[in-house]
XYZ file of C-alpha atoms in Angstrom:
715
model
C 17.202 34.478 -38.490
C 19.174 36.993 -37.386
C 15.698 37.997 -35.184
C 15.806 35.076 -33.304
C 19.522 34.840 -33.372
C 19.629 38.728 -31.607
C 16.548 37.225 -28.508
C 19.491 33.696 -28.544
C 22.283 36.316 -27.442
C 19.692 38.377 -25.172
C 18.513 35.311 -22.856
C 22.112 33.939 -22.587
C 23.092 37.216 -21.397
C 20.179 37.901 -18.823
C 21.099 34.536 -17.643
C 24.657 35.636 -17.590
C 24.582 39.044 -15.864
C 21.821 37.623 -13.141
C 22.678 39.265 -10.256
C 23.421 37.932 -7.138
C 19.601 38.950 -5.580
C 18.540 36.627 -8.261
C 21.286 33.884 -8.735
C 21.177 31.125 -5.615
C 24.435 30.139 -5.033
C 25.619 26.730 -6.049
C 28.486 24.300 -3.992
C 32.144 24.446 -5.011
C 31.064 20.203 -6.180
C 28.669 21.800 -8.753
C 30.562 24.648 -9.980
C 33.729 23.324 -10.555
C 34.426 21.576 -13.889
C 35.983 17.988 -13.232
C 34.968 17.536 -9.384
C 32.420 15.597 -9.634
C 35.146 12.947 -11.203
C 36.880 13.207 -7.626
C 35.255 10.793 -5.820
C 34.012 8.548 -7.738
C 34.645 4.994 -7.918
C 36.620 2.941 -11.404
C 35.360 -0.567 -9.708
C 33.158 -2.459 -11.013
C 30.043 -2.575 -9.031
C 28.791 -6.090 -7.805
C 24.659 -6.808 -7.943
C 23.636 -7.331 -4.367
C 23.211 -11.405 -3.104
C 19.764 -10.509 -1.573
C 18.386 -9.787 -4.587
C 15.273 -11.127 -5.992
C 16.715 -13.832 -8.790
C 14.396 -12.027 -12.155
C 15.751 -8.575 -10.413
C 19.311 -9.596 -10.323
C 19.637 -11.635 -13.677
C 18.397 -8.286 -14.982
C 20.383 -6.392 -13.112
C 24.210 -8.606 -14.557
C 22.665 -7.739 -18.247
C 22.188 -3.803 -18.057
C 24.633 -2.827 -15.006
C 27.998 -3.870 -17.111
C 26.898 -1.724 -19.866
C 25.817 1.250 -17.656
C 28.975 1.120 -16.192
C 30.674 1.645 -20.337
C 28.817 4.880 -21.072
C 28.845 6.230 -17.460
C 32.735 5.906 -18.444
C 32.536 7.287 -21.397
C 30.060 10.488 -20.083
C 33.342 11.290 -18.023
C 36.061 11.016 -20.760
C 34.127 12.480 -23.692
C 36.558 14.295 -25.505
C 33.635 16.530 -27.333
C 29.873 17.714 -26.231
C 29.321 15.543 -29.580
C 30.048 12.869 -27.612
C 28.820 13.875 -24.072
C 25.364 13.866 -24.936
C 25.618 10.352 -27.071
C 27.188 9.069 -23.820
C 24.055 10.048 -21.809
C 21.594 9.478 -24.557
C 22.922 6.080 -23.954
C 22.382 5.767 -20.059
C 18.719 7.508 -20.787
C 18.031 4.586 -23.016
C 19.218 2.285 -19.984
C 17.124 3.722 -17.475
C 14.403 3.906 -19.176
C 13.779 0.711 -20.511
C 14.530 -0.648 -16.743
C 11.405 2.010 -15.892
C 9.265 -0.113 -17.827
C 10.180 -3.161 -16.652
C 6.864 -4.920 -15.656
C 7.008 -6.123 -12.294
C 10.378 -5.458 -11.861
C 11.036 -2.029 -13.050
C 10.967 -0.233 -10.013
C 13.269 -2.364 -8.371
C 16.389 -2.622 -10.959
C 15.656 1.262 -11.803
C 16.024 1.671 -8.550
C 19.242 0.055 -7.987
C 21.347 1.795 -11.554
C 20.541 5.305 -10.043
C 22.171 4.436 -7.228
C 24.669 3.285 -9.205
C 24.684 6.619 -11.460
C 25.001 8.847 -8.097
C 27.959 6.662 -6.849
C 29.687 6.857 -10.243
C 29.358 10.269 -9.722
C 27.209 10.321 -12.876
C 24.783 12.727 -10.335
C 27.077 15.156 -9.945
C 28.527 15.039 -13.749
C 24.617 15.647 -14.727
C 24.201 18.858 -12.062
C 28.322 20.397 -13.441
C 26.754 20.329 -16.754
C 23.186 21.792 -16.104
C 25.288 24.768 -14.570
C 28.376 25.165 -17.386
C 27.033 23.205 -20.657
C 25.665 24.900 -24.208
C 22.264 24.458 -24.076
C 21.749 20.987 -26.207
C 23.885 19.347 -23.256
C 21.621 21.092 -20.747
C 18.946 20.128 -21.920
C 20.081 15.982 -22.387
C 21.551 16.202 -19.057
C 18.290 17.480 -17.681
C 15.984 14.658 -19.443
C 18.581 12.216 -17.723
C 18.245 13.716 -14.448
C 14.724 13.342 -14.100
C 14.712 9.884 -14.904
C 16.647 8.972 -11.720
C 15.053 11.393 -8.983
C 15.249 8.665 -6.639
C 14.480 9.343 -2.617
C 18.235 9.015 -2.013
C 19.559 11.044 -5.134
C 16.218 13.757 -4.149
C 18.679 13.780 -1.251
C 21.668 14.795 -3.495
C 20.136 16.794 -4.798
C 17.795 19.091 -2.399
C 21.808 18.718 -0.227
C 24.169 20.377 -3.012
C 22.211 20.532 -6.818
C 18.964 22.842 -5.862
C 20.629 26.381 -6.142
C 21.616 24.631 -9.870
C 18.093 23.843 -10.297
C 16.199 27.576 -8.835
C 18.565 28.818 -11.687
C 17.372 26.863 -14.519
C 13.581 27.643 -13.052
C 14.543 31.071 -13.853
C 15.400 31.271 -17.175
C 11.503 29.847 -18.443
C 10.895 30.601 -21.605
C 12.914 27.640 -23.135
C 10.437 25.204 -24.158
C 12.969 22.240 -24.124
C 15.279 23.301 -21.405
C 11.252 23.353 -19.728
C 10.160 20.181 -20.186
C 12.874 19.023 -17.867
C 13.017 21.526 -15.555
C 9.351 21.053 -14.981
C 10.125 17.057 -14.279
C 13.032 17.567 -11.821
C 10.323 20.371 -9.919
C 7.896 17.324 -10.082
C 9.781 14.533 -8.078
C 11.925 17.607 -5.619
C 8.250 18.569 -4.471
C 7.966 14.801 -3.246
C 11.174 15.582 -1.192
C 10.758 16.991 1.876
C 8.416 20.333 3.725
C 11.443 21.767 4.083
C 12.580 21.234 0.218
C 8.999 22.054 0.022
C 9.300 25.412 1.480
C 12.705 26.203 -0.093
C 11.104 25.733 -3.795
C 8.539 28.382 -2.744
C 11.037 30.617 -1.605
C 13.363 30.846 -4.444
C 11.312 30.671 -7.457
C 10.684 26.689 -7.838
C 6.970 27.405 -7.954
C 6.571 30.778 -9.882
C 8.151 29.160 -12.881
C 5.039 26.000 -11.952
C 2.611 28.757 -11.975
C 3.878 30.756 -15.381
C 4.045 27.502 -17.010
C 0.298 26.470 -16.377
C -0.104 29.108 -18.763
C 1.471 27.038 -21.598
C 0.074 24.661 -23.862
C 2.766 21.825 -24.275
C 1.639 19.490 -22.266
C 4.575 17.121 -21.319
C 5.497 20.958 -19.288
C 1.444 20.772 -18.178
C 1.146 17.586 -16.892
C 4.798 17.830 -15.360
C 3.306 21.457 -13.673
C 0.210 19.380 -12.500
C 2.470 17.049 -10.859
C 4.555 19.325 -9.708
C 1.863 20.969 -8.186
C 0.449 18.006 -6.194
C 3.354 16.962 -5.174
C 3.290 20.119 -3.295
C 0.322 19.679 -1.472
C 0.426 16.633 -0.187
C 4.667 16.623 0.874
C 4.476 20.138 1.575
C 2.431 20.551 5.148
C -0.350 22.780 6.295
C 1.867 25.793 6.293
C 3.617 25.443 2.079
C -0.573 24.697 1.984
C -1.216 28.627 2.146
C 1.876 30.006 0.836
C 1.010 27.818 -2.792
C -2.964 29.703 -1.713
C -0.939 32.907 -1.222
C 0.208 32.307 -5.192
C -2.160 31.568 -6.001
C -2.282 28.361 -7.500
C -5.934 27.233 -6.642
C -6.065 29.864 -10.086
C -4.015 28.083 -11.279
C -5.403 25.103 -10.847
C -8.316 26.070 -13.319
C -7.384 26.026 -16.852
C -5.613 22.225 -16.044
C -8.439 20.946 -15.015
C -11.008 22.437 -16.960
C -9.078 21.372 -20.227
C -10.139 18.770 -22.315
C -6.907 17.868 -24.047
C -4.985 14.810 -21.743
C -6.999 13.291 -18.994
C -3.726 12.775 -17.411
C -2.964 16.319 -16.784
C -6.974 17.186 -15.630
C -6.618 14.445 -12.367
C -3.327 15.404 -11.094
C -4.180 19.264 -11.068
C -7.737 17.619 -9.232
C -5.225 16.075 -6.904
C -4.087 19.186 -6.243
C -6.445 21.223 -5.938
C -8.557 18.630 -3.736
C -6.297 17.814 -1.005
C -6.238 21.545 -0.511
C -9.257 22.285 0.007
C -8.610 19.392 2.902
C -7.192 22.283 4.653
C -9.846 24.463 6.894
C -7.973 27.838 7.205
C -7.498 27.978 3.320
C -10.628 25.361 2.205
C -12.751 29.308 1.446
C -10.116 30.770 -0.446
C -9.610 27.194 -2.613
C -13.042 27.250 -2.733
C -14.235 30.775 -4.077
C -11.460 29.895 -6.967
C -14.313 27.723 -8.841
C -11.504 24.683 -9.604
C -13.171 22.714 -7.128
C -16.201 22.151 -8.731
C -14.999 20.713 -11.603
C -13.546 18.218 -9.533
C -15.673 15.394 -9.365
C -18.344 15.626 -12.570
C -14.478 15.179 -14.540
C -13.957 11.904 -12.328
C -17.276 10.660 -13.487
C -16.246 10.903 -17.321
C -13.651 8.537 -15.710
C -12.837 4.410 -16.273
C -10.533 3.831 -13.902
C -9.653 0.570 -15.783
C -8.828 2.406 -19.102
C -6.276 4.574 -16.896
C -5.031 1.362 -15.218
C -4.222 -0.091 -18.132
C -2.853 3.609 -19.666
C -0.514 4.272 -16.907
C 1.246 0.160 -17.470
C 2.174 1.475 -21.169
C 3.683 4.174 -19.646
C 7.292 3.924 -18.471
C 7.008 6.124 -15.698
C 4.690 4.856 -14.488
C 4.150 1.406 -15.049
C 4.773 -0.233 -11.351
C 2.407 1.856 -10.139
C 2.399 4.220 -7.151
C 4.459 2.959 -3.911
C 3.516 2.198 -0.955
C 4.623 5.596 0.776
C 2.123 7.797 -1.775
C -1.083 5.223 -1.389
C -0.724 6.087 1.962
C -1.604 10.310 1.816
C -4.308 8.786 -0.171
C -5.973 7.574 2.528
C -6.432 10.654 4.957
C -8.493 12.142 1.810
C -10.400 8.772 1.747
C -11.578 9.908 5.378
C -11.784 12.952 4.628
C -15.594 15.278 5.543
C -14.838 16.292 1.407
C -16.973 14.869 -1.291
C -14.090 15.598 -3.895
C -11.403 14.242 -1.144
C -13.191 10.966 -1.002
C -14.196 11.090 -4.622
C -10.420 11.027 -6.332
C -8.649 9.034 -3.929
C -11.390 6.322 -4.599
C -10.540 6.679 -7.726
C -6.950 6.603 -7.702
C -7.385 3.373 -5.372
C -9.042 2.008 -8.080
C -6.458 2.561 -10.632
C -4.026 1.314 -8.416
C -6.080 -1.474 -7.613
C -5.781 -2.922 -10.853
C -2.661 -2.711 -11.269
C -1.588 -4.053 -8.343
C -3.747 -7.344 -9.442
C -1.732 -8.055 -12.511
C 1.155 -7.759 -9.459
C -0.650 -9.932 -6.793
C 0.100 -7.508 -4.664
C -3.195 -6.432 -3.171
C -2.363 -6.662 0.160
C -0.313 -3.419 0.157
C -4.102 -2.037 0.886
C -4.723 -3.742 4.728
C -0.531 -2.653 5.185
C -1.405 0.563 4.513
C -4.882 1.090 6.542
C -7.179 1.409 3.384
C -9.376 -1.185 2.998
C -11.434 0.141 6.370
C -12.154 3.466 4.563
C -13.195 1.737 1.132
C -15.450 0.196 3.349
C -16.808 2.868 5.855
C -17.150 5.686 2.069
C -19.105 2.001 0.504
C -21.504 2.669 3.911
C -22.166 6.621 4.662
C -20.681 7.932 1.006
C -24.334 10.204 -0.518
C -22.186 10.021 -3.978
C -22.685 7.407 -5.819
C -20.055 8.015 -8.084
C -17.148 7.893 -4.819
C -19.535 4.590 -3.584
C -19.254 2.774 -6.589
C -15.324 3.601 -6.984
C -14.705 1.889 -3.708
C -16.908 -1.372 -4.482
C -14.593 -1.709 -6.862
C -11.475 -1.250 -5.573
C -12.541 -4.043 -2.423
C -13.926 -6.680 -4.893
C -10.363 -6.004 -6.933
C -8.275 -6.621 -3.319
C -10.218 -9.651 -2.183
C -12.152 -8.052 0.949
C -15.704 -8.247 1.535
C -18.108 -5.519 0.077
C -20.654 -4.296 3.246
C -24.229 -2.691 1.879
C -24.465 0.389 1.942
C -25.962 1.607 4.955
C -29.996 4.009 5.220
C -28.545 7.644 6.010
C -31.412 8.710 7.658
C -30.651 7.180 11.413
C -33.331 8.754 12.952
C -36.379 7.481 11.389
C -34.518 3.494 11.024
C -36.804 0.718 12.554
C -35.564 -1.983 14.676
C -34.856 -4.515 11.545
C -32.351 -1.325 10.140
C -30.793 -0.627 13.568
C -30.513 -5.108 13.740
C -28.947 -4.640 9.985
C -25.992 -1.773 11.470
C -25.578 -3.995 14.681
C -24.606 -6.683 11.858
C -22.545 -4.998 9.683
C -20.282 -3.684 12.710
C -19.566 -7.594 14.487
C -21.880 -7.050 16.830
C -24.851 -10.183 16.226
C -24.391 -11.423 19.642
C -26.702 -8.204 20.947
C -28.755 -8.358 17.488
C -31.393 -10.043 20.209
C -31.140 -7.524 23.325
C -31.515 -4.810 20.724
C -34.844 -6.615 19.357
C -36.340 -6.937 23.007
C -35.566 -3.358 23.623
C -37.102 -2.673 20.824
C -34.470 0.060 20.029
C -35.118 1.974 16.308
C -33.647 5.304 14.963
C -33.755 7.501 17.661
C -32.873 5.505 20.897
C -29.565 4.212 19.385
C -28.493 7.686 18.839
C -29.397 8.557 22.249
C -27.968 5.406 23.640
C -26.147 6.448 26.832
C -22.646 3.593 28.758
C -25.562 2.664 31.459
C -28.560 2.094 29.231
C -25.676 -0.006 27.263
C -24.318 -1.883 30.517
C -27.184 -2.422 33.040
C -30.073 -2.488 30.160
C -28.365 -3.979 26.994
C -25.879 -6.598 28.464
C -22.939 -5.547 27.080
C -21.042 -6.158 30.064
C -16.959 -5.357 29.148
C -16.067 -2.133 29.136
C -13.184 -3.314 26.322
C -16.439 -3.656 24.280
C -18.625 -0.916 24.836
C -15.559 1.661 23.254
C -15.616 -0.474 20.114
C -19.174 -0.008 20.234
C -19.428 3.476 20.687
C -16.261 4.349 18.030
C -18.761 2.781 15.623
C -21.753 4.784 16.893
C -19.846 7.733 16.926
C -19.260 6.860 12.752
C -22.509 6.325 12.378
C -23.783 9.415 14.265
C -21.199 11.624 11.786
C -22.195 10.367 9.332
C -26.107 10.309 8.884
C -28.718 12.657 7.695
C -30.853 14.792 10.032
C -32.467 16.775 7.353
C -35.929 15.469 8.492
C -35.682 16.524 11.836
C -33.073 19.595 11.131
C -34.538 22.899 9.784
C -32.283 25.055 10.554
C -28.318 22.469 8.687
C -27.445 22.633 12.546
C -25.458 18.871 10.979
C -23.567 20.719 8.386
C -23.091 24.030 9.857
C -20.808 21.396 12.865
C -19.245 20.125 10.198
C -18.141 22.794 8.843
C -16.546 23.906 12.341
C -14.929 20.711 12.769
C -16.026 17.022 10.889
C -15.805 14.549 14.193
C -18.827 17.687 15.247
C -21.411 16.538 13.533
C -22.083 13.538 15.977
C -23.887 15.926 18.114
C -26.532 17.095 15.591
C -29.190 14.610 17.337
C -28.482 14.982 21.089
C -28.276 19.309 20.332
C -31.621 18.926 18.624
C -33.755 16.412 21.272
C -32.564 19.180 23.487
C -34.640 22.087 21.033
C -31.859 23.581 20.519
C -31.075 24.800 16.576
C -28.556 27.711 15.261
C -30.515 30.544 16.038
C -30.870 29.111 19.742
C -27.128 27.966 19.757
C -25.543 31.241 20.960
C -28.286 31.471 23.957
C -26.711 28.050 25.500
C -24.062 27.587 28.348
C -21.207 25.805 28.211
C -22.738 23.780 31.184
C -26.227 23.133 29.931
C -24.069 21.565 26.366
C -22.190 18.666 28.764
C -24.978 18.387 31.142
C -28.137 18.262 28.871
C -26.554 17.543 25.621
C -24.026 15.121 26.712
C -20.118 16.393 25.092
C -18.048 15.254 26.619
C -15.295 16.874 26.156
C -14.561 20.472 27.332
C -12.186 21.898 23.574
C -14.937 21.124 21.679
C -17.404 23.066 23.502
C -16.092 25.543 23.617
C -15.092 25.637 20.148
C -18.204 25.613 19.390
C -19.656 28.316 21.088
C -17.121 30.658 19.747
C -18.655 29.791 16.377
C -22.206 30.480 17.653
C -20.881 33.728 18.573
C -19.282 35.042 15.647
C -21.538 33.322 13.725
C -23.983 35.964 15.364
C -22.142 38.932 14.831
C -21.048 37.864 11.456
C -23.355 40.402 8.861
C -25.250 38.087 6.706
C -25.105 38.987 2.805
C -27.321 37.865 0.097
C -25.789 38.140 -3.095
C -29.329 39.434 -5.266
C -29.185 38.694 -9.116
C -29.419 42.518 -10.005
C -25.812 42.264 -8.171
C -24.326 39.965 -11.194
C -20.513 39.076 -12.338
C -18.405 42.166 -13.738
C -17.599 39.216 -17.204
C -19.641 36.351 -18.947
C -17.572 34.277 -20.769
C -18.845 32.196 -23.837
C -17.101 29.949 -26.090
C -17.471 26.846 -28.116
C -16.055 24.137 -26.143
C -14.210 22.044 -28.518
C -11.705 24.662 -29.583
C -12.301 27.385 -26.583
C -12.022 25.453 -23.136
C -8.684 26.435 -23.100
C -8.465 29.467 -23.935
C -11.593 30.236 -21.414
C -10.210 28.902 -18.514
C -7.407 31.117 -19.132
C -9.291 34.522 -19.728
C -10.796 33.581 -16.876
C -7.580 33.083 -14.067
C -6.946 36.188 -15.666
C -9.120 37.799 -14.752
C -9.467 36.452 -11.434
C -5.995 37.432 -11.001
C -7.451 41.434 -11.792
C -10.133 41.967 -9.799
C -13.614 41.042 -11.579
C -15.848 38.355 -10.746
C -15.987 36.185 -13.355
C -18.751 33.434 -14.655
C -17.749 30.517 -17.118
C -20.530 27.706 -18.025
C -18.054 24.766 -16.499
C -20.208 21.881 -18.649
C -22.108 23.289 -21.626
C -25.979 22.101 -20.563
C -27.648 20.876 -23.621
C -31.106 21.432 -22.241
C -34.172 21.036 -19.447
C -34.615 23.127 -16.572
C -30.579 24.853 -16.575
C -31.416 27.255 -19.792
C -32.809 29.699 -17.574
C -30.407 29.619 -15.277
C -27.729 30.275 -17.782
C -29.066 33.020 -19.980
C -29.914 34.869 -15.985
C -26.086 34.357 -15.784
C -25.275 36.776 -19.310
C -28.470 39.735 -18.326
C -26.758 39.870 -14.813
C -22.915 40.417 -15.832
C -22.051 43.406 -17.016
C -19.580 42.001 -19.348
C -19.530 39.357 -22.409
C -16.373 38.716 -23.578
C -16.556 36.287 -26.495
C -13.720 33.316 -27.235
C -14.110 33.294 -31.202
C -11.626 29.738 -31.571
C -11.281 28.094 -34.703
C -14.512 26.779 -35.806
C -16.313 29.484 -33.326
C -19.267 29.882 -35.287
C -19.709 26.864 -36.995
C -22.618 25.387 -35.385
C -25.073 28.323 -35.581
C -24.928 29.284 -39.448
C -27.083 26.049 -39.636
C -29.774 27.120 -36.767
C -32.496 29.031 -37.043
C -34.623 27.795 -34.338
C -31.594 29.301 -31.970
C -30.850 26.281 -30.137
C -27.155 26.398 -29.952
C -25.688 27.593 -26.825
C -23.284 29.951 -28.418
C -25.629 31.231 -30.540
C -28.025 31.777 -27.902
C -25.557 33.362 -25.991
C -24.598 35.680 -27.859
C -27.975 37.008 -29.314
C -28.790 37.323 -25.411
C -26.182 39.520 -24.591
C -26.840 41.582 -28.395
C -30.502 41.997 -26.737
C -29.307 43.352 -23.624
C -26.286 46.166 -24.980
C -23.709 44.170 -23.111
C -20.731 45.781 -23.654
C -19.359 42.813 -25.447
C -15.250 42.146 -26.394
C -14.932 39.194 -28.907
C -11.505 37.518 -28.678
C -10.023 35.787 -31.386
C -7.419 32.605 -31.718
C -7.050 31.293 -34.728
C -10.325 32.654 -35.842
C -11.823 33.154 -39.096
C -13.835 36.126 -39.700
C -16.970 34.598 -41.504
C -19.680 35.530 -44.577
C -22.322 37.720 -42.322
C -24.575 36.644 -44.396
C -24.130 33.553 -44.171
C -24.784 33.588 -39.644
C -28.710 34.155 -38.408
C -29.801 37.560 -38.711
C -30.117 37.755 -35.320
C -26.747 37.278 -33.982
C -24.781 38.869 -37.475
C -24.437 42.437 -35.090
C -22.061 40.673 -32.812
C -19.698 41.063 -36.313
C -19.423 44.899 -35.838
C -17.212 44.938 -32.498
C -13.650 44.975 -32.943
C -11.960 41.286 -32.054
C -8.918 41.337 -29.200
C -6.584 38.930 -31.385
C -5.530 36.716 -28.264
C -1.672 35.965 -28.228
C 0.012 33.290 -26.062
C 3.492 34.680 -26.062
C 1.626 38.316 -25.065
C -0.631 36.959 -22.746
C -0.212 40.449 -19.790
C -0.499 42.435 -22.556
C -3.611 40.959 -24.530
C -4.701 40.550 -21.435
C -3.623 44.468 -20.562
C -6.133 45.421 -23.456
C -9.419 43.600 -23.000
C -8.742 45.180 -19.358
C -9.122 48.271 -21.247
C -12.370 47.310 -23.050
C -14.203 45.990 -19.800
C -13.550 49.667 -17.987
C -16.047 51.105 -20.467
C -14.657 51.108 -23.947
C -16.583 49.896 -26.156
C -15.473 47.358 -28.727
C -17.107 48.824 -31.018
C -14.634 52.109 -30.753
C -11.941 51.763 -32.981
C -9.474 54.097 -31.317
C -9.684 51.277 -28.022
C -7.217 49.121 -30.254
C -7.579 46.464 -33.553
C -6.300 43.277 -32.915
C -3.127 43.568 -34.069
C -1.805 45.843 -31.790
C 1.178 43.953 -30.321
C 3.508 43.354 -32.381
C 6.256 45.754 -30.702
C 4.952 44.722 -27.231
C 8.075 42.443 -25.059
C 7.168 38.511 -24.971
C 6.457 37.690 -21.550
C 5.843 34.273 -22.103
C 6.173 31.740 -24.340
C 4.208 28.404 -25.886
């Protein structure tokens, strides 16, 4: 009790003792108590006559109570009375957000009224001056009212208050509301995102990614998704420099909360669509988790869950949905997959609200149809079909991707699908197959196939370019030229067949001149020619490094997925940030051809970290035939003499006699006790074991050796 009191006093003193460099400036209108009331109006605000009848009725019922509660907050005689008034305002706003169909319109009016009545400035003042309990209450309400205009007010006068509180990271109740406020502010503008990143807002979010509080983690995942989607490419680069891609891994990997995983998947896929940082995102290993996770979800069940949640029952706004369309049009399958899932869940919500026209307004229908026609992912294609059916659009047939092998009848099907039925007979008379289709010129289209209108020809070539871009050339592309061109720019895949029919492959491309690309390969755009030749010459001078099995990885992490996945993912991130290469099995594969690969991964790793979470070895006890994966991995590590480092988390060591003989030796290794509160200290100790001190050496430290270290985190 005394220790807790001393820690609290220390933190309070630390907050007020922060130097000017650490603590951000706060405008006078926030820092001076009572000035929030100076510009507020005591008049009763009337409902605008142009408001929807149902919305008007709801507002006439709620607004008087809201204004009374705001007045009580202004006149409160003490902290308890103030908190009660804030709680009443919170309940009114929460009730409004939860209203079916009307919620967004009603809640927005309430949020505006709170700002206009001086309530927003009052909340900022309380976050700056009040005691902890009132700060938490004020933060909780502020998080609920951050509509666009209120975010703008915060960005202009209150960002310093929020960022100063974000520096006090180890107060769980405050972290819940501050992380929620940051979640909303990261979608304000690119400039706001940049300020939040430079002044520590992103650092706070990434710090909280190691916690176990689902409320905080959900805010973190959504904050990172908002920053990626709204921050622009420059801020995306800053996110990567701060190792955001790595810290997204435990959020996606965790099995505890689907919403956390989904928002983290959105964040990592948006980052991956930025070509400048794509390689760094891929190296984090987080991107590989996206498609398997999305494939396991039911979008309609997810939509029902959203409808039952007060903060998302209205679904996303048109502006938010608009930002998903570029993901559908991306060349990355993960981006297409998660965008199709979000749109599918939103279609289920918008269908109930009879607002499906929103998908046509944002231009999503054509992108969805393109996904159905060309996507190589069955999950993504299936989701896109569901969306189109729900919003009443025609679902196109999937186009066979091997276009070079098309017969004339398949060309006919394609013409009908893109709306060029008028020219089907002409194409059939000339026996146009896939090979000829891919090499058609404008002159041939006009003179031989009778397409006289130049506008019609432009429409046709727009469709043909899309077909060339998504076609599968594997039957004639031995050097994988198509994917190489796509890695420069997804649009450049359209040139694949022209190059191949001229006898050009990847190994010969650097010898080709720009004039030859223009005359022989019909690449008309000069800038495209220059980029292709520059990339070909860079490829020639870049040494190709072959990774052999003997190279291996530094660490193999073995864990029980049911209880140890969160810790395993945290260990992966921490060790990677310290420069270790880490192998972690994403899905525990039950049988088949993957067994040899997994065992080989254990053999090729220099160290074996064994995560011993609650009941981690229970399945091994009744496994004399060594069929359990954890059992198999432990035996392989023991037999190959790996440096085994057990990391325990609420684990009770079993009686050796209960375990099979082939794995009992693992009990002789000293375990390192994991501490969420002392994560950095625990990692330092694990690294000492990995850098040469065998965990059989008791002098390296016992699992209880962290007691006197200063806390670095709180969960």
